[in-house]
CSV table of C-alpha atoms in Angstrom, one decimal:
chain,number,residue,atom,x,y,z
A,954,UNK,CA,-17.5,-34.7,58.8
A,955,UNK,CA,-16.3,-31.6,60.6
A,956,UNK,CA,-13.0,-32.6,62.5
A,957,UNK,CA,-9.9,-31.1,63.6
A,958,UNK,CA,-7.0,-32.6,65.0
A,959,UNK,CA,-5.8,-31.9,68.7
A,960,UNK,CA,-2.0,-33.4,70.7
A,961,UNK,CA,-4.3,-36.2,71.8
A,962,UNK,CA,-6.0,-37.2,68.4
A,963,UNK,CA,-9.3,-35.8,66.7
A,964,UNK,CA,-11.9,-33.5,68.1
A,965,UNK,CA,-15.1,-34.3,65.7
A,966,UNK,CA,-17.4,-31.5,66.0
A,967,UNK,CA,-20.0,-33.4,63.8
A,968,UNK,CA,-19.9,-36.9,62.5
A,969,UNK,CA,-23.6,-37.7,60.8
A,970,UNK,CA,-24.3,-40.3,58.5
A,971,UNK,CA,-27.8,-41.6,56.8
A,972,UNK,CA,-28.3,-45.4,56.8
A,973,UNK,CA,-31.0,-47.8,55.6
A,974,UNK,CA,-34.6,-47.9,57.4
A,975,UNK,CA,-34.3,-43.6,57.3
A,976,UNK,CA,-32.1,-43.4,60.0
A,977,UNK,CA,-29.3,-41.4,60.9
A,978,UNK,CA,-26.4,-41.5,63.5
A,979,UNK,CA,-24.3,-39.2,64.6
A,980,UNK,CA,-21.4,-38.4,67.2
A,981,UNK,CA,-19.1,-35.5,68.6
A,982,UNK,CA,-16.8,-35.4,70.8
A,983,UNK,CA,-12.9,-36.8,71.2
A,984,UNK,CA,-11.0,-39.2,69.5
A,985,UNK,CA,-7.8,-40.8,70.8
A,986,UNK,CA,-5.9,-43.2,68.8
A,987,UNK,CA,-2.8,-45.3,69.4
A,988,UNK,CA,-2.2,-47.2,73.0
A,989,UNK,CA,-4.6,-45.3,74.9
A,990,UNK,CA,-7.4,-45.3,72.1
A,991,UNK,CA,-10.7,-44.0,73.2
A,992,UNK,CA,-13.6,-41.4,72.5
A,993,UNK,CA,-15.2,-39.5,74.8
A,994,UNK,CA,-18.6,-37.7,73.6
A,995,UNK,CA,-22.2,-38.1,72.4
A,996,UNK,CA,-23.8,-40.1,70.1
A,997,UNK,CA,-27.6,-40.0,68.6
A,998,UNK,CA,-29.5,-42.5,66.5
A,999,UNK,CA,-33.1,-42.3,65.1
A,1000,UNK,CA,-35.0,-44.7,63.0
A,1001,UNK,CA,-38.3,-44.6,61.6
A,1002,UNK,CA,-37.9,-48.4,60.5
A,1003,UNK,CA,-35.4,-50.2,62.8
A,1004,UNK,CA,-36.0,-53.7,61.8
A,1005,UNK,CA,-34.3,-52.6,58.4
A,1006,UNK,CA,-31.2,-50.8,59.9
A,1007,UNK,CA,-30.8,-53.6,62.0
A,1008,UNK,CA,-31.2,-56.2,59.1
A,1009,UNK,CA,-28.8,-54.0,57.0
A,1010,UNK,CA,-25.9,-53.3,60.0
A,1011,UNK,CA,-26.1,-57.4,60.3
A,1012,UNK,CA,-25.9,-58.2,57.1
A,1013,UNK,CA,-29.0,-60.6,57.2
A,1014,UNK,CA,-32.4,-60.4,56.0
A,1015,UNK,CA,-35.2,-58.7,57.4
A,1016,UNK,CA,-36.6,-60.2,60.7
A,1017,UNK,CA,-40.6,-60.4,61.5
A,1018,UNK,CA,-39.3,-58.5,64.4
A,1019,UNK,CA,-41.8,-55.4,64.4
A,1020,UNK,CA,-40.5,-52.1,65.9
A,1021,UNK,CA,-41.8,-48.8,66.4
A,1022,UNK,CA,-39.6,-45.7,65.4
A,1023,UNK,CA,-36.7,-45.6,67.5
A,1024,UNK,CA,-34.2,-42.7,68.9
A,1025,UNK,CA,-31.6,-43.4,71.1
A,1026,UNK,CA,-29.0,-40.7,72.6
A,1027,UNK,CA,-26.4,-40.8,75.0
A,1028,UNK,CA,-22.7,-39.4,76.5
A,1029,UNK,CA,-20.1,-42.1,75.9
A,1030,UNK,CA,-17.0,-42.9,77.1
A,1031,UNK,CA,-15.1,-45.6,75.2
A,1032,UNK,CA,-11.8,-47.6,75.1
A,1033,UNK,CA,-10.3,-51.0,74.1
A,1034,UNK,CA,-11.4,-51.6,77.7
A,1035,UNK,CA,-15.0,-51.3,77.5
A,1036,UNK,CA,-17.4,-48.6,76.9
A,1037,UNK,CA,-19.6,-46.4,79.5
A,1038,UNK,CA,-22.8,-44.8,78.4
A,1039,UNK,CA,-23.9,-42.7,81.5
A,1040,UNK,CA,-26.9,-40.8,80.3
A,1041,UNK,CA,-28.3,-43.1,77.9
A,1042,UNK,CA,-32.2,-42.3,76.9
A,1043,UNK,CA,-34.0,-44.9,74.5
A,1044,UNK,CA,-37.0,-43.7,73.3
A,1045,UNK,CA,-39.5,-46.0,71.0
A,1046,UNK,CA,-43.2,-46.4,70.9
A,1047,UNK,CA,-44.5,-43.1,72.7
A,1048,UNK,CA,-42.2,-44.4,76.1
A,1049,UNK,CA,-39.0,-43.6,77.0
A,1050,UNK,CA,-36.0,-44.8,79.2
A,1051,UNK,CA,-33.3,-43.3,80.2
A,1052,UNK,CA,-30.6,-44.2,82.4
A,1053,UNK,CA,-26.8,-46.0,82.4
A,1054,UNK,CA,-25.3,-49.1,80.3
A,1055,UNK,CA,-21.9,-50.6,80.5
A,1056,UNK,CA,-19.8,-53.2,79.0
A,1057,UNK,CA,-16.0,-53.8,80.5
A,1058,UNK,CA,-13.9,-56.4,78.5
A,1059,UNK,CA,-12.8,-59.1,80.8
A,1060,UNK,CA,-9.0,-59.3,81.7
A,1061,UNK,CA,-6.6,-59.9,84.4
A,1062,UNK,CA,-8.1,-62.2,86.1
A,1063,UNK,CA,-11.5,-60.5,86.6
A,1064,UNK,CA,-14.7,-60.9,84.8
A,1065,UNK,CA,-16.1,-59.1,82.0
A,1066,UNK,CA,-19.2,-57.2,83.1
A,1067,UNK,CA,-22.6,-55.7,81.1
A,1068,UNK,CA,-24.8,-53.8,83.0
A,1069,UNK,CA,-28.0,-51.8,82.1
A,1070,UNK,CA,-30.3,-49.5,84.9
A,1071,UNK,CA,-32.8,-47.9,82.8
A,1072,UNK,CA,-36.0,-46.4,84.4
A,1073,UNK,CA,-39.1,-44.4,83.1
A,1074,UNK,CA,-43.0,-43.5,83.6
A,1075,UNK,CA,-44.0,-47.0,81.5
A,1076,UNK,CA,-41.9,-50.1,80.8
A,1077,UNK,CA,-42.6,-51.6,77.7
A,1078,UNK,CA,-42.0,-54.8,77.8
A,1079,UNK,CA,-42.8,-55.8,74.3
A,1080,UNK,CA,-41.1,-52.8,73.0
A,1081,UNK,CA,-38.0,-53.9,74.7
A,1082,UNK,CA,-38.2,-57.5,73.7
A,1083,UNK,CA,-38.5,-56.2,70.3
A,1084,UNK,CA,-35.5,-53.7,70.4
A,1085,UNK,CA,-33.3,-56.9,71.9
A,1086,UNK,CA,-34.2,-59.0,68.9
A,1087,UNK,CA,-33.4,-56.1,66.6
A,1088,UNK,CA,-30.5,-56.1,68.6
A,1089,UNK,CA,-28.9,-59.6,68.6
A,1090,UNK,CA,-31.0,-62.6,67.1
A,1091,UNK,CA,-30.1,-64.1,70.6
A,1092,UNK,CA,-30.5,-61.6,72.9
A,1093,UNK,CA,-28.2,-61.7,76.1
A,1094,UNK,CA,-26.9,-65.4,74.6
A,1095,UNK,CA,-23.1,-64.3,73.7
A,1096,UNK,CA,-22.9,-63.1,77.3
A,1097,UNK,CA,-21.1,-66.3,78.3
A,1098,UNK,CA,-18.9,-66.6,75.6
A,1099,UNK,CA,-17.7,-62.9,76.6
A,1100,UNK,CA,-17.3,-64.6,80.3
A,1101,UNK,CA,-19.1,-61.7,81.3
A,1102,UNK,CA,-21.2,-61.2,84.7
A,1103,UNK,CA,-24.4,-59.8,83.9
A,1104,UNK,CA,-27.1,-57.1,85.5
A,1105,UNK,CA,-30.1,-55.6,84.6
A,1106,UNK,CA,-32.0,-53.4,86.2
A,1107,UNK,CA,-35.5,-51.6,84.5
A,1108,UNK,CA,-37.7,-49.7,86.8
A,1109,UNK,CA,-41.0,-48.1,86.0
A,1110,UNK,CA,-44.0,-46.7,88.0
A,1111,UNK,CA,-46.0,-48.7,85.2
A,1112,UNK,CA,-45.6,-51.8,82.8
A,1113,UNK,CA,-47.3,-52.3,79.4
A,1114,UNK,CA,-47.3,-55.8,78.0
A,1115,UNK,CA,-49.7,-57.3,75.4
A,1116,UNK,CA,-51.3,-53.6,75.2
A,1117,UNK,CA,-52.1,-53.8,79.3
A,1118,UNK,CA,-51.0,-51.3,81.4
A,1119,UNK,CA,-50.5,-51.7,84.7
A,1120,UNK,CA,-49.0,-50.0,87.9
């Protein structure tokens, strides 16, 4: 950790940690604590085995979820209010994605809201139904519970699925 502190809060120059399934994550950026807590930065994970970081950060066993090596990198903008991920790029099995994901707690009398738009040469599909099982066990099923409105968008000029591509 290589921080310093600022009037607002923290500025981490570099955050990295090394996890199970030889993966690391790591973030910069800004740190605000107290009533208007939020960070504003960038944040990067690889993997070479996700299926065991993802049993490890859930506490659960292993699933037979197979997953190619995974890297994921975006900006982020975050507070108790939701978080923003503008740039987000997945990359996993020789495709990659990039594009915008959002989550905005619900409040006030308006809904929460989760919203991905992710585009690329070749859409995966199995790659991405793998990633959301790594994910959540359930993917998408807490949604309701959140009383969140829901929209996802993922564009492609091709699709893969069962090892077919198509376009």
């Amino acid at each position: 950790l290589d921080a310093e502190t600022t009037a607002v809060g923290w500025r981490i120059r570099t955050f990295s940690v090394a996890a199970p399934g030889r993966s690391t994550f790591s973030l910069t950026g800004d740190l605000s604590p107290g009533a208007r807590a939020g960070f504003e930065g960038t944040v990067a994970l690889s993997s070479e085995q996700p299926t065991t970081l993802a049993a490890w950060w859930r506490g659960a066993p292993r699933s037979g979820v197979a997953a190619q090596p995974l890297s994921v990198d975006a900006t982020v903008s975050a507070t108790a209010g939701g978080v923003r991920l503008p740039s987000l790029r997945i990359a996993s099995g020789g495709t990659a994605l990039s594009g915008d994901f959002g989550w905005r707690r619900a409040g006030d009398g308006t809904p929460g809201r989760f919203e991905v738009d992710l585009g690329g040469p070749v859409v995966d599909l199995d790659a991405l139904a793998a990633l959301a099982r790594l994910v959540a066990r359930e993917p998408l099923a807490g949604l309701a519970d959140l009383g969140a409105e829901a929209s996802v968008k993922i564009a492609g000029d091709k699709v893969r699925i069962g090892g077919v591509e198509g376009g």
